[in-house]
Coordinates of C-alpha atoms in Angstrom, one line a residue:
M20 CA -1.9 -0.7 24.5
P21 CA -0.1 2.1 22.6
R22 CA -0.6 2.2 18.8
T23 CA 2.0 3.1 16.2
V24 CA 0.8 5.3 13.4
R25 CA 1.5 3.6 10.0
D26 CA 2.7 5.2 6.8
V27 CA -0.1 5.4 4.2
V28 CA 0.6 5.2 0.5
F29 CA -1.2 5.8 -2.8
V30 CA -0.9 2.5 -4.7
D31 CA -2.7 3.2 -7.9
G32 CA -5.4 5.4 -9.4
V33 CA -7.6 5.2 -12.5
R34 CA -10.5 7.2 -13.9
T35 CA -13.0 7.1 -16.7
P36 CA -12.7 9.6 -19.5
F37 CA -14.7 12.6 -18.4
G38 CA -17.8 13.5 -20.4
K39 CA -19.9 16.6 -21.0
A40 CA -23.1 16.5 -19.0
G41 CA -26.4 16.5 -20.9
P42 CA -28.2 14.8 -23.8
K43 CA -25.2 15.3 -26.1
G44 CA -22.6 13.9 -23.7
I45 CA -21.0 10.5 -24.1
Y46 CA -22.5 9.2 -20.8
H47 CA -26.0 10.3 -21.4
E48 CA -27.2 6.7 -21.6
T49 CA -24.7 5.3 -19.0
R50 CA -25.4 4.8 -15.3
A51 CA -23.3 6.5 -12.7
D52 CA -22.7 3.4 -10.7
D53 CA -21.5 1.5 -13.8
L54 CA -18.8 4.2 -14.2
V55 CA -17.6 3.4 -10.7
V56 CA -17.7 -0.3 -11.3
K57 CA -15.5 0.0 -14.4
A58 CA -13.0 2.0 -12.4
I59 CA -12.8 -0.6 -9.6
R60 CA -12.5 -3.5 -12.0
E61 CA -9.7 -1.7 -13.8
L62 CA -7.8 -1.3 -10.5
L63 CA -8.1 -5.0 -9.9
R64 CA -7.0 -5.8 -13.4
R65 CA -3.9 -3.6 -13.1
N66 CA -2.9 -5.1 -9.7
P67 CA -3.3 -8.8 -10.1
D68 CA -1.2 -9.5 -7.0
L69 CA -3.9 -8.0 -4.8
D70 CA -6.4 -10.5 -3.4
P71 CA -9.8 -8.8 -3.6
A72 CA -10.8 -10.4 -0.3
K73 CA -8.2 -8.4 1.5
I74 CA -9.8 -5.1 0.5
D75 CA -11.0 -3.7 3.8
E76 CA -13.3 -0.9 2.6
V77 CA -14.8 0.7 -0.5
A78 CA -15.4 4.5 0.1
I79 CA -17.0 6.2 -2.9
A80 CA -18.1 9.9 -2.9
A81 CA -21.0 11.5 -4.7
T82 CA -22.4 15.0 -4.2
T83 CA -25.9 14.2 -5.3
Q84 CA -26.7 10.9 -3.6
I85 CA -29.9 9.9 -5.3
G86 CA -30.9 7.6 -8.1
D87 CA -27.9 5.7 -9.6
Q88 CA -25.6 7.7 -7.3
G89 CA -27.5 6.7 -4.1
L90 CA -28.0 3.4 -2.2
T91 CA -24.7 3.6 -0.4
I92 CA -22.8 3.5 -3.6
G93 CA -19.5 2.3 -2.1
R94 CA -21.2 -0.9 -1.0
T95 CA -23.4 -1.4 -4.1
A96 CA -20.6 -0.6 -6.6
G97 CA -18.3 -3.0 -4.8
I98 CA -20.8 -5.8 -5.2
L99 CA -21.4 -4.9 -8.8
A100 CA -17.7 -4.9 -9.5
G101 CA -17.4 -8.5 -8.3
L102 CA -15.7 -7.9 -4.9
P103 CA -16.4 -10.5 -2.3
Q104 CA -19.5 -9.8 -0.3
S105 CA -17.3 -9.7 2.8
V106 CA -15.9 -6.3 1.6
P107 CA -17.9 -3.5 3.1
G108 CA -18.5 0.0 1.6
Y109 CA -20.0 3.4 2.2
S110 CA -20.6 6.7 0.6
I111 CA -19.2 10.2 1.2
D112 CA -20.3 13.7 0.4
R113 CA -17.9 16.7 0.6
M114 CA -19.1 18.2 -2.7
C115 CA -16.1 18.8 -4.9
A116 CA -13.7 17.2 -2.5
G117 CA -15.6 14.0 -2.2
A118 CA -13.0 11.6 -3.6
M119 CA -10.2 13.5 -1.8
T120 CA -12.2 13.0 1.5
A121 CA -12.7 9.3 0.7
V122 CA -8.9 9.0 0.4
T123 CA -8.0 11.0 3.5
T124 CA -10.8 9.4 5.7
T125 CA -9.7 5.9 4.8
A126 CA -6.1 6.9 5.1
G127 CA -6.7 7.8 8.7
S128 CA -8.2 4.4 9.4
I129 CA -5.2 2.8 7.7
A130 CA -2.7 4.8 9.8
F131 CA -4.7 3.8 12.9
G132 CA -4.5 0.1 11.9
A133 CA -8.2 -0.6 11.3
Y134 CA -7.6 -1.2 7.5
D135 CA -4.7 -2.4 5.4
I136 CA -5.9 -1.5 1.9
V137 CA -9.0 0.2 0.6
V138 CA -10.6 1.4 -2.6
A139 CA -11.4 5.2 -2.5
G140 CA -12.9 7.3 -5.2
G141 CA -15.8 9.3 -6.4
V142 CA -18.4 9.7 -9.1
E143 CA -20.6 12.5 -10.5
H144 CA -23.1 12.2 -13.3
M145 CA -24.1 15.8 -13.6
G146 CA -26.1 15.0 -16.7
R147 CA -28.4 12.7 -14.8
H148 CA -28.2 14.6 -11.5
P149 CA -27.5 18.3 -11.9
M150 CA -25.9 20.0 -9.0
G151 CA -28.5 20.9 -6.4
E152 CA -31.1 18.4 -7.6
G153 CA -33.5 17.4 -4.8
V154 CA -31.9 19.7 -2.2
D155 CA -33.8 22.1 0.0
P156 CA -31.5 24.7 1.5
N157 CA -32.8 26.0 4.8
P158 CA -34.3 29.4 4.3
R159 CA -32.5 30.7 7.4
F160 CA -29.3 30.7 5.4
V161 CA -30.5 33.8 3.5
S162 CA -33.2 35.2 5.8
E163 CA -30.8 35.4 8.8
K164 CA -27.9 36.4 6.5
L165 CA -25.8 33.4 7.6
V166 CA -24.4 33.4 4.0
D167 CA -24.8 35.7 1.1
E168 CA -27.3 34.3 -1.4
S169 CA -24.6 34.0 -4.0
A170 CA -23.0 31.3 -1.9
L171 CA -25.5 28.9 -3.3
F172 CA -24.2 29.4 -6.9
M173 CA -20.6 28.4 -7.5
G174 CA -20.3 30.7 -10.6
M175 CA -21.3 33.7 -8.5
T176 CA -18.8 32.9 -5.8
A177 CA -16.1 33.0 -8.5
E178 CA -17.3 36.4 -9.6
N179 CA -17.1 37.4 -5.9
L180 CA -13.5 36.3 -5.8
H181 CA -12.8 38.5 -8.8
D182 CA -14.3 41.4 -6.8
R183 CA -12.1 40.7 -3.9
F184 CA -9.0 40.5 -6.0
P185 CA -9.7 43.1 -8.8
H186 CA -6.1 42.7 -10.2
I187 CA -7.1 39.2 -11.3
T188 CA -8.7 40.4 -14.6
K189 CA -10.8 38.4 -17.0
Q190 CA -8.0 38.5 -19.5
R191 CA -5.6 37.0 -17.0
A192 CA -8.1 34.3 -16.3
D193 CA -8.5 33.6 -20.0
E194 CA -4.8 33.5 -20.5
Y195 CA -4.6 30.9 -17.7
A196 CA -7.4 28.9 -19.3
V197 CA -5.6 28.8 -22.7
R198 CA -2.5 27.5 -21.0
S199 CA -4.5 24.7 -19.3
Q200 CA -5.9 23.6 -22.7
E201 CA -2.4 23.7 -24.2
K202 CA -0.8 21.7 -21.4
A203 CA -3.6 19.1 -21.5
A204 CA -3.3 18.7 -25.3
K205 CA 0.5 18.3 -24.8
A206 CA 0.0 15.7 -22.1
Y207 CA -2.3 13.7 -24.4
A208 CA 0.1 13.9 -27.2
N209 CA 2.9 12.6 -25.0
G210 CA 0.7 9.7 -23.6
K211 CA 0.7 11.0 -20.0
I212 CA -3.1 10.7 -19.5
Q213 CA -4.3 7.7 -21.4
Q214 CA -2.4 5.2 -19.3
D215 CA -4.7 5.8 -16.4
L216 CA -8.0 6.0 -18.3
V217 CA -10.5 3.2 -18.3
P218 CA -12.2 2.8 -21.7
I219 CA -16.0 2.8 -21.3
S220 CA -18.6 1.2 -23.7
V221 CA -21.3 3.8 -24.3
R222 CA -24.6 3.6 -26.0
R223 CA -25.0 6.5 -28.4
T224 CA -28.2 8.3 -29.4
S225 CA -29.0 10.7 -32.2
P226 CA -30.2 14.3 -31.4
E227 CA -33.7 13.0 -32.2
G228 CA -33.4 10.4 -29.5
G229 CA -32.9 7.3 -31.6
E230 CA -30.2 4.8 -30.8
T231 CA -27.2 4.8 -33.2
G232 CA -25.3 1.9 -31.7
W233 CA -22.4 1.4 -29.3
G234 CA -19.1 3.2 -29.1
L235 CA -16.0 3.3 -26.8
A236 CA -15.2 6.4 -24.8
T237 CA -11.4 6.6 -24.6
E238 CA -10.6 10.2 -24.1
D239 CA -11.9 13.3 -22.2
E240 CA -14.8 14.9 -24.1
P241 CA -14.6 18.5 -22.7
M242 CA -11.1 19.3 -24.0
R243 CA -10.9 22.2 -26.5
P244 CA -7.4 22.0 -28.0
G245 CA -6.6 25.1 -30.1
T246 CA -8.4 27.4 -27.7
T247 CA -7.2 31.0 -28.3
L248 CA -7.5 34.2 -26.3
E249 CA -9.6 35.6 -29.1
S250 CA -12.1 32.7 -28.9
L251 CA -12.5 33.2 -25.2
A252 CA -12.8 37.0 -25.2
G253 CA -16.3 36.9 -26.7
L254 CA -17.9 34.3 -24.5
K255 CA -20.9 35.2 -22.4
T256 CA -20.6 35.9 -18.6
P257 CA -23.6 33.9 -17.4
F258 CA -23.3 34.7 -13.7
R259 CA -23.2 38.5 -14.0
P260 CA -23.7 41.1 -16.7
H261 CA -20.2 42.2 -17.9
G262 CA -18.7 39.7 -15.5
R263 CA -15.4 37.8 -15.8
V264 CA -16.3 34.2 -15.4
T265 CA -17.2 32.3 -18.6
A266 CA -17.5 28.7 -19.8
G267 CA -14.0 29.2 -21.2
N268 CA -12.2 30.0 -17.9
A269 CA -14.0 27.6 -15.7
A270 CA -14.6 23.9 -15.6
G271 CA -17.8 22.7 -17.2
L272 CA -20.6 20.4 -16.1
N273 CA -19.3 16.9 -16.4
D274 CA -19.8 13.2 -15.9
G275 CA -17.1 10.7 -14.7
A276 CA -15.7 8.5 -12.0
T277 CA -12.4 7.8 -10.3
A278 CA -11.0 5.1 -8.0
S279 CA -7.7 4.5 -6.2
L280 CA -6.0 2.0 -4.0
I281 CA -4.8 3.4 -0.7
A282 CA -2.8 1.1 1.7
S283 CA -0.3 1.0 4.5
E284 CA 3.2 1.0 3.1
E285 CA 4.0 -2.2 4.9
F286 CA 1.0 -4.0 3.4
A287 CA 1.7 -2.7 -0.1
R288 CA 5.3 -3.8 -0.1
E289 CA 4.5 -7.2 1.4
A290 CA 1.8 -7.7 -1.3
G291 CA 4.1 -6.7 -4.1
L292 CA 2.0 -3.6 -4.9
P293 CA 3.5 -0.4 -6.3
V294 CA 4.1 2.5 -3.9
R295 CA 3.5 5.6 -6.0
M296 CA 3.1 8.3 -3.4
R297 CA 3.4 8.6 0.4
L298 CA 0.9 10.6 2.3
V299 CA 2.5 13.3 4.5
S300 CA -0.4 15.4 5.8
Y301 CA -3.8 16.8 4.9
A302 CA -6.2 19.5 6.0
Y303 CA -9.7 20.8 5.4
V304 CA -10.6 24.4 6.3
G305 CA -13.8 26.4 6.1
V306 CA -14.0 29.9 4.5
E307 CA -16.8 32.4 3.7
P308 CA -19.1 30.4 1.5
E309 CA -19.6 33.4 -0.9
V310 CA -15.8 33.3 -1.7
M311 CA -15.5 29.5 -1.9
G312 CA -12.6 29.6 -4.2
F313 CA -10.4 31.1 -1.5
G314 CA -10.5 27.8 0.4
P315 CA -7.2 26.2 -0.9
I316 CA -5.1 29.0 0.5
P317 CA -5.8 28.3 4.3
S318 CA -6.1 24.6 3.8
T319 CA -2.7 24.5 2.2
E320 CA -1.3 26.6 5.0
K321 CA -2.7 24.2 7.6
A322 CA -1.5 21.1 5.8
L323 CA 2.0 22.5 5.3
A324 CA 2.2 23.5 9.0
K325 CA 1.1 20.0 10.0
A326 CA 3.9 18.5 7.8
G327 CA 6.5 21.0 9.1
L328 CA 7.0 22.2 5.5
S329 CA 6.8 25.5 3.7
I330 CA 5.5 26.4 0.3
D331 CA 9.1 26.5 -1.0
D332 CA 9.4 22.7 -0.2
I333 CA 6.7 21.9 -2.7
G334 CA 8.0 20.9 -6.1
L335 CA 4.7 20.0 -7.9
F336 CA 1.2 21.4 -7.6
E337 CA -2.0 19.8 -8.7
I338 CA -4.7 22.5 -8.2
N339 CA -8.2 21.8 -9.2
E340 CA -9.3 24.4 -11.8
A341 CA -12.9 24.8 -10.8
F342 CA -12.4 28.4 -12.0
A343 CA -9.3 30.1 -13.2
V344 CA -9.7 33.0 -10.7
Q345 CA -9.5 30.5 -7.8
V346 CA -6.1 29.1 -9.0
L347 CA -4.8 32.6 -9.7
A348 CA -5.8 33.8 -6.2
F349 CA -3.9 30.8 -4.7
L350 CA -0.8 31.5 -6.9
D351 CA -0.8 35.2 -6.0
H352 CA -1.0 34.4 -2.3
Y353 CA 2.0 32.2 -2.4
G354 CA 4.0 34.4 -4.8
I355 CA 3.9 31.8 -7.6
A356 CA 3.9 33.0 -11.2
D357 CA 0.8 32.2 -13.4
D358 CA 2.9 30.1 -15.7
D359 CA 5.2 28.4 -13.1
P360 CA 6.2 25.1 -14.5
R361 CA 5.5 23.3 -11.2
V362 CA 1.8 24.0 -11.4
N363 CA -0.6 21.6 -13.2
Q364 CA 2.0 20.3 -15.6
Y365 CA -0.6 18.2 -17.5
G366 CA -3.3 20.9 -17.5
G367 CA -6.4 20.8 -15.3
A368 CA -10.1 20.8 -14.9
I369 CA -10.7 23.7 -17.3
A370 CA -9.6 21.3 -20.0
Y371 CA -10.5 17.8 -18.6
G372 CA -13.7 18.7 -16.8
H373 CA -14.7 18.5 -13.1
P374 CA -17.3 15.9 -12.3
L375 CA -17.5 17.2 -8.7
A376 CA -17.0 14.4 -6.2
S377 CA -14.6 12.4 -8.5
S378 CA -12.0 15.1 -9.2
G379 CA -9.7 14.7 -6.1
V380 CA -8.4 11.3 -7.3
R381 CA -7.7 12.7 -10.8
L382 CA -5.4 15.2 -9.2
M383 CA -3.6 12.3 -7.4
T384 CA -3.2 10.1 -10.5
Q385 CA -1.6 13.1 -12.3
L386 CA 0.7 13.9 -9.5
A387 CA 1.7 10.3 -9.1
R388 CA 2.7 10.2 -12.8
Q389 CA 4.8 13.3 -12.4
F390 CA 6.5 12.0 -9.3
E391 CA 7.6 8.9 -11.4
E392 CA 9.0 11.2 -14.1
Q393 CA 10.7 13.6 -11.7
P394 CA 12.7 11.9 -9.0
Q395 CA 14.3 15.2 -8.1
V396 CA 11.0 16.4 -6.6
R397 CA 10.4 15.3 -3.1
Y398 CA 7.0 16.9 -2.2
G399 CA 3.8 17.8 -4.1
I400 CA 0.3 18.8 -3.2
T401 CA -3.2 18.2 -4.4
T402 CA -5.6 20.9 -3.5
M403 CA -9.1 22.2 -4.4
C404 CA -11.8 24.5 -3.4
V405 CA -15.1 23.0 -2.1
G406 CA -18.7 24.1 -2.4
F407 CA -20.2 26.1 0.5
G408 CA -16.9 27.6 1.5
M409 CA -14.2 25.0 2.1
G410 CA -10.6 24.2 1.0
A411 CA -8.9 20.8 0.9
T412 CA -5.2 20.0 0.6
V413 CA -3.2 16.8 0.7
V414 CA 0.7 16.9 0.9
W415 CA 2.4 13.9 -0.7
E416 CA 6.0 12.7 -0.7
N417 CA 7.7 11.2 -3.8
P418 CA 8.9 7.6 -2.9
H419 CA 11.2 7.8 -6.0
F420 CA 13.0 10.9 -4.6
D421 CA 16.7 10.6 -5.4
G422 CA 18.0 13.4 -3.1
G423 CA 17.9 16.1 -5.7
N424 CA 16.7 19.6 -5.1
K425 CA 13.2 19.6 -3.4

């Protein structure tokens, strides 16, 4: 019996405030799975017309799937969040693009007709589980020169990208980073970010290790408003002597979780749920692992080709700022100015942070807000580079499009 592919939509998305990883971070005493639970519960609270028993799947990504990020976290977080035990769940790992893969994988199942609505998201508690904890890379990678040794260290791959594109200077990367901080501060001042944040109760400890009581995390901890070029110029280049990648022009090590509701458009409208974005196409592409940051360029080319669109059709870009050089390489390839107003209008990961597997849905929630504000924009993309040499891109259509230009 022939099947009809169904339209898939982004219904809603939320996230925790992002924290700094480590003993001084807001989530040092908070479990990773509890962050996911709070995000799922907030989705249900915000969408009271959704019967939780109708959720067909909970797909949650984590890069380091051990400890409180292990145990098939999609299933366990669903139970902890109070979903009926009939709702299944599973976990996903595509490093930085984990949450994005949770969305696109379940979207494919929705389009096929296996699911009507799902929860998709991701978590990374890099304070409890540093990147690479417990892994054992096969020695053949290096001994047989399958990859350059630098491919195992994301900061080194960013330096390699600077080598490949020497016109992307450290100063240019720093200038981009300052703009990201400025845009994020403006987005906060205008109330664009807080409406999709889930406040988290956190237990605070003193530097000596003693408990100082409970607090409420309500905003992103990594942000550095007031960052200047002068303050960035003197930062250390930890990945290479006299290098170009610093803590100021890259995302930090962070903790946080995201969750979204993805559904068939037919189900969403029948259930009275919002339709905030319509999925058009998506693509994942592999590139040389030692220049991981190049990944969004071919993945965007592939996703646009599948959609029958060109880069000129895209009116809004949400590009994950793992490193400034990676965004700048993308913009140069497509002939887009560093300060193009279509790009990361609310700022990006350099300001907010990048808790690896959770970031894809942050890009989506920010794009969805921009679509609502800008009905003249028809298409937007969310894109990111991915560890070990990949790129990921999703093309979205604005359901509020009013027929304006693009």
